[in-house]
C-alpha positions as YAML, in Angstrom:
chain: A
units: angstrom
residues:
- id: 1
  name: UNK
  ca: [194.81, 115.41, -3.35]
- id: 2
  name: UNK
  ca: [191.25, 115.05, -5.15]
- id: 3
  name: UNK
  ca: [191.15, 117.88, -8.11]
- id: 4
  name: UNK
  ca: [189.05, 120.74, -7.43]
- id: 5
  name: UNK
  ca: [185.86, 121.13, -10.02]
- id: 6
  name: UNK
  ca: [183.92, 124.37, -10.25]
- id: 7
  name: UNK
  ca: [180.74, 124.39, -9.00]
- id: 8
  name: UNK
  ca: [179.18, 125.49, -12.07]
- id: 9
  name: UNK
  ca: [180.32, 123.25, -14.42]
- id: 10
  name: UNK
  ca: [177.58, 121.59, -14.85]
- id: 11
  name: UNK
  ca: [175.75, 124.16, -15.41]
- id: 12
  name: UNK
  ca: [177.71, 126.63, -17.69]
- id: 13
  name: UNK
  ca: [176.26, 126.48, -20.73]
- id: 14
  name: UNK
  ca: [178.02, 126.59, -24.41]
- id: 15
  name: UNK
  ca: [176.97, 129.98, -25.94]
- id: 16
  name: UNK
  ca: [177.22, 128.38, -29.12]
- id: 17
  name: UNK
  ca: [174.61, 126.27, -27.92]
- id: 18
  name: UNK
  ca: [172.05, 128.73, -26.63]
- id: 19
  name: UNK
  ca: [169.50, 130.02, -28.98]
- id: 20
  name: UNK
  ca: [169.94, 133.35, -30.76]
- id: 21
  name: UNK
  ca: [166.35, 134.93, -29.48]
- id: 22
  name: UNK
  ca: [167.44, 133.70, -25.69]
- id: 23
  name: UNK
  ca: [170.74, 136.19, -26.50]
- id: 24
  name: UNK
  ca: [168.89, 138.92, -27.57]
- id: 25
  name: UNK
  ca: [165.57, 138.41, -24.63]
- id: 26
  name: UNK
  ca: [168.36, 138.23, -22.17]
- id: 27
  name: UNK
  ca: [170.07, 141.66, -23.13]
- id: 28
  name: UNK
  ca: [167.04, 142.95, -23.52]
- id: 29
  name: UNK
  ca: [165.91, 142.48, -20.45]
- id: 30
  name: UNK
  ca: [169.50, 143.41, -18.75]
- id: 31
  name: UNK
  ca: [169.17, 146.39, -20.48]
- id: 32
  name: UNK
  ca: [165.46, 147.01, -19.32]
- id: 33
  name: UNK
  ca: [166.71, 145.99, -15.92]
- id: 34
  name: UNK
  ca: [169.50, 148.75, -15.13]
- id: 35
  name: UNK
  ca: [167.62, 151.44, -17.41]
- id: 36
  name: UNK
  ca: [164.38, 151.19, -14.98]
- id: 37
  name: UNK
  ca: [167.44, 150.91, -11.96]
- id: 38
  name: UNK
  ca: [169.11, 154.52, -13.04]
- id: 39
  name: UNK
  ca: [165.43, 156.11, -13.28]
- id: 40
  name: UNK
  ca: [165.20, 154.83, -9.80]
- id: 41
  name: UNK
  ca: [162.50, 153.04, -10.17]
- id: 42
  name: UNK
  ca: [163.56, 150.51, -7.88]
- id: 43
  name: UNK
  ca: [163.11, 152.57, -4.76]
- id: 44
  name: UNK
  ca: [160.28, 154.06, -2.92]
- id: 45
  name: UNK
  ca: [160.60, 157.24, -4.31]
- id: 46
  name: UNK
  ca: [162.21, 157.22, -7.44]
- id: 47
  name: UNK
  ca: [162.58, 161.57, -7.31]
- id: 48
  name: UNK
  ca: [164.96, 160.61, -4.30]
- id: 49
  name: UNK
  ca: [166.26, 157.63, -5.09]
- id: 50
  name: UNK
  ca: [170.71, 157.43, -5.16]
- id: 51
  name: UNK
  ca: [170.20, 155.41, -7.92]
- id: 52
  name: UNK
  ca: [169.08, 157.73, -10.18]
- id: 53
  name: UNK
  ca: [171.51, 158.89, -12.74]
- id: 54
  name: UNK
  ca: [168.71, 160.49, -15.99]
- id: 55
  name: UNK
  ca: [172.49, 160.52, -18.40]
- id: 56
  name: UNK
  ca: [173.49, 156.47, -17.82]
- id: 57
  name: UNK
  ca: [169.57, 155.84, -18.21]
- id: 58
  name: UNK
  ca: [169.51, 157.71, -21.71]
- id: 59
  name: UNK
  ca: [172.46, 155.64, -22.87]
- id: 60
  name: UNK
  ca: [170.88, 152.40, -21.60]
- id: 61
  name: UNK
  ca: [167.28, 152.95, -22.60]
- id: 62
  name: UNK
  ca: [169.05, 154.25, -26.27]
- id: 63
  name: UNK
  ca: [171.00, 150.98, -26.39]
- id: 64
  name: UNK
  ca: [167.46, 148.86, -25.63]
- id: 65
  name: UNK
  ca: [165.40, 150.55, -28.24]
- id: 66
  name: UNK
  ca: [168.44, 149.81, -30.93]
- id: 67
  name: UNK
  ca: [168.30, 146.33, -29.79]
- id: 68
  name: UNK
  ca: [164.36, 146.14, -29.78]
- id: 69
  name: UNK
  ca: [164.27, 147.86, -32.95]
- id: 70
  name: UNK
  ca: [167.23, 146.11, -34.90]
- id: 71
  name: UNK
  ca: [165.52, 142.22, -33.62]
- id: 72
  name: UNK
  ca: [162.42, 143.03, -33.13]
- id: 73
  name: UNK
  ca: [161.40, 140.99, -35.45]
- id: 74
  name: UNK
  ca: [163.21, 137.41, -34.85]
- id: 75
  name: UNK
  ca: [161.41, 138.12, -31.16]
- id: 76
  name: UNK
  ca: [158.38, 136.41, -32.02]
- id: 77
  name: UNK
  ca: [156.31, 136.95, -28.88]
- id: 78
  name: UNK
  ca: [158.78, 138.33, -26.99]
- id: 79
  name: UNK
  ca: [159.33, 141.28, -28.95]
- id: 80
  name: UNK
  ca: [155.55, 143.02, -27.52]
- id: 81
  name: UNK
  ca: [156.26, 143.03, -23.93]
- id: 82
  name: UNK
  ca: [159.91, 144.07, -24.67]
- id: 83
  name: UNK
  ca: [158.63, 146.99, -26.49]
- id: 84
  name: UNK
  ca: [155.87, 147.83, -23.62]
- id: 85
  name: UNK
  ca: [158.91, 147.80, -21.03]
- id: 86
  name: UNK
  ca: [160.80, 149.72, -23.77]
- id: 87
  name: UNK
  ca: [158.30, 152.84, -23.95]
- id: 88
  name: UNK
  ca: [157.48, 152.29, -20.14]
- id: 89
  name: UNK
  ca: [161.40, 152.99, -19.37]
- id: 90
  name: UNK
  ca: [160.93, 156.14, -22.08]
- id: 91
  name: UNK
  ca: [157.86, 157.74, -20.83]
- id: 92
  name: UNK
  ca: [159.75, 157.05, -17.06]
- id: 93
  name: UNK
  ca: [162.43, 159.36, -18.59]
- id: 94
  name: UNK
  ca: [160.62, 162.18, -20.12]
- id: 95
  name: UNK
  ca: [158.58, 162.21, -16.44]
- id: 96
  name: UNK
  ca: [161.94, 162.45, -14.47]
- id: 97
  name: UNK
  ca: [163.22, 164.89, -16.78]
- id: 98
  name: UNK
  ca: [163.39, 168.48, -15.66]
- id: 99
  name: UNK
  ca: [163.44, 170.09, -18.78]
- id: 100
  name: UNK
  ca: [162.00, 166.85, -21.46]
- id: 101
  name: UNK
  ca: [163.05, 166.26, -24.67]
- id: 102
  name: UNK
  ca: [161.22, 167.42, -27.78]
- id: 103
  name: UNK
  ca: [159.43, 164.24, -28.90]
- id: 104
  name: UNK
  ca: [161.17, 162.35, -30.90]
- id: 105
  name: UNK
  ca: [164.33, 163.52, -29.60]
- id: 106
  name: UNK
  ca: [164.47, 161.36, -26.30]
- id: 107
  name: UNK
  ca: [166.67, 159.03, -25.16]
- id: 108
  name: UNK
  ca: [165.65, 156.14, -28.28]
- id: 109
  name: UNK
  ca: [163.45, 157.85, -30.14]
- id: 110
  name: UNK
  ca: [165.14, 158.17, -33.19]
- id: 111
  name: UNK
  ca: [164.87, 153.97, -33.63]
- id: 112
  name: UNK
  ca: [161.27, 153.87, -32.15]
- id: 113
  name: UNK
  ca: [159.95, 157.22, -33.21]
- id: 114
  name: UNK
  ca: [158.21, 159.25, -30.71]
- id: 115
  name: UNK
  ca: [156.83, 158.22, -27.34]
- id: 116
  name: UNK
  ca: [154.64, 160.70, -25.28]
...
């Protein structure tokens, strides 16, 4: 019987071979995408989205803000689009909230400063 080989054997990269900028960027994109999902932005009407969960969105946005803020000096040309995406989900959160947070108290704003 022939040995069983994994179908992804040739495509798996050793984590030690992945540049830090790629690891950080991928993590940030995952947090950004998950935040948008939890805000219901993937659905035609975010207000009626079954995926909307503002508590979960707050946690994800805060984690994204911490990551982007702490690593911005290393992100080079990737920093600006990630910061723009972060501000977009922060604004979307503010718009989705029935009782908006005070400026500076919204998700991630302790890292980014107030977002209006």
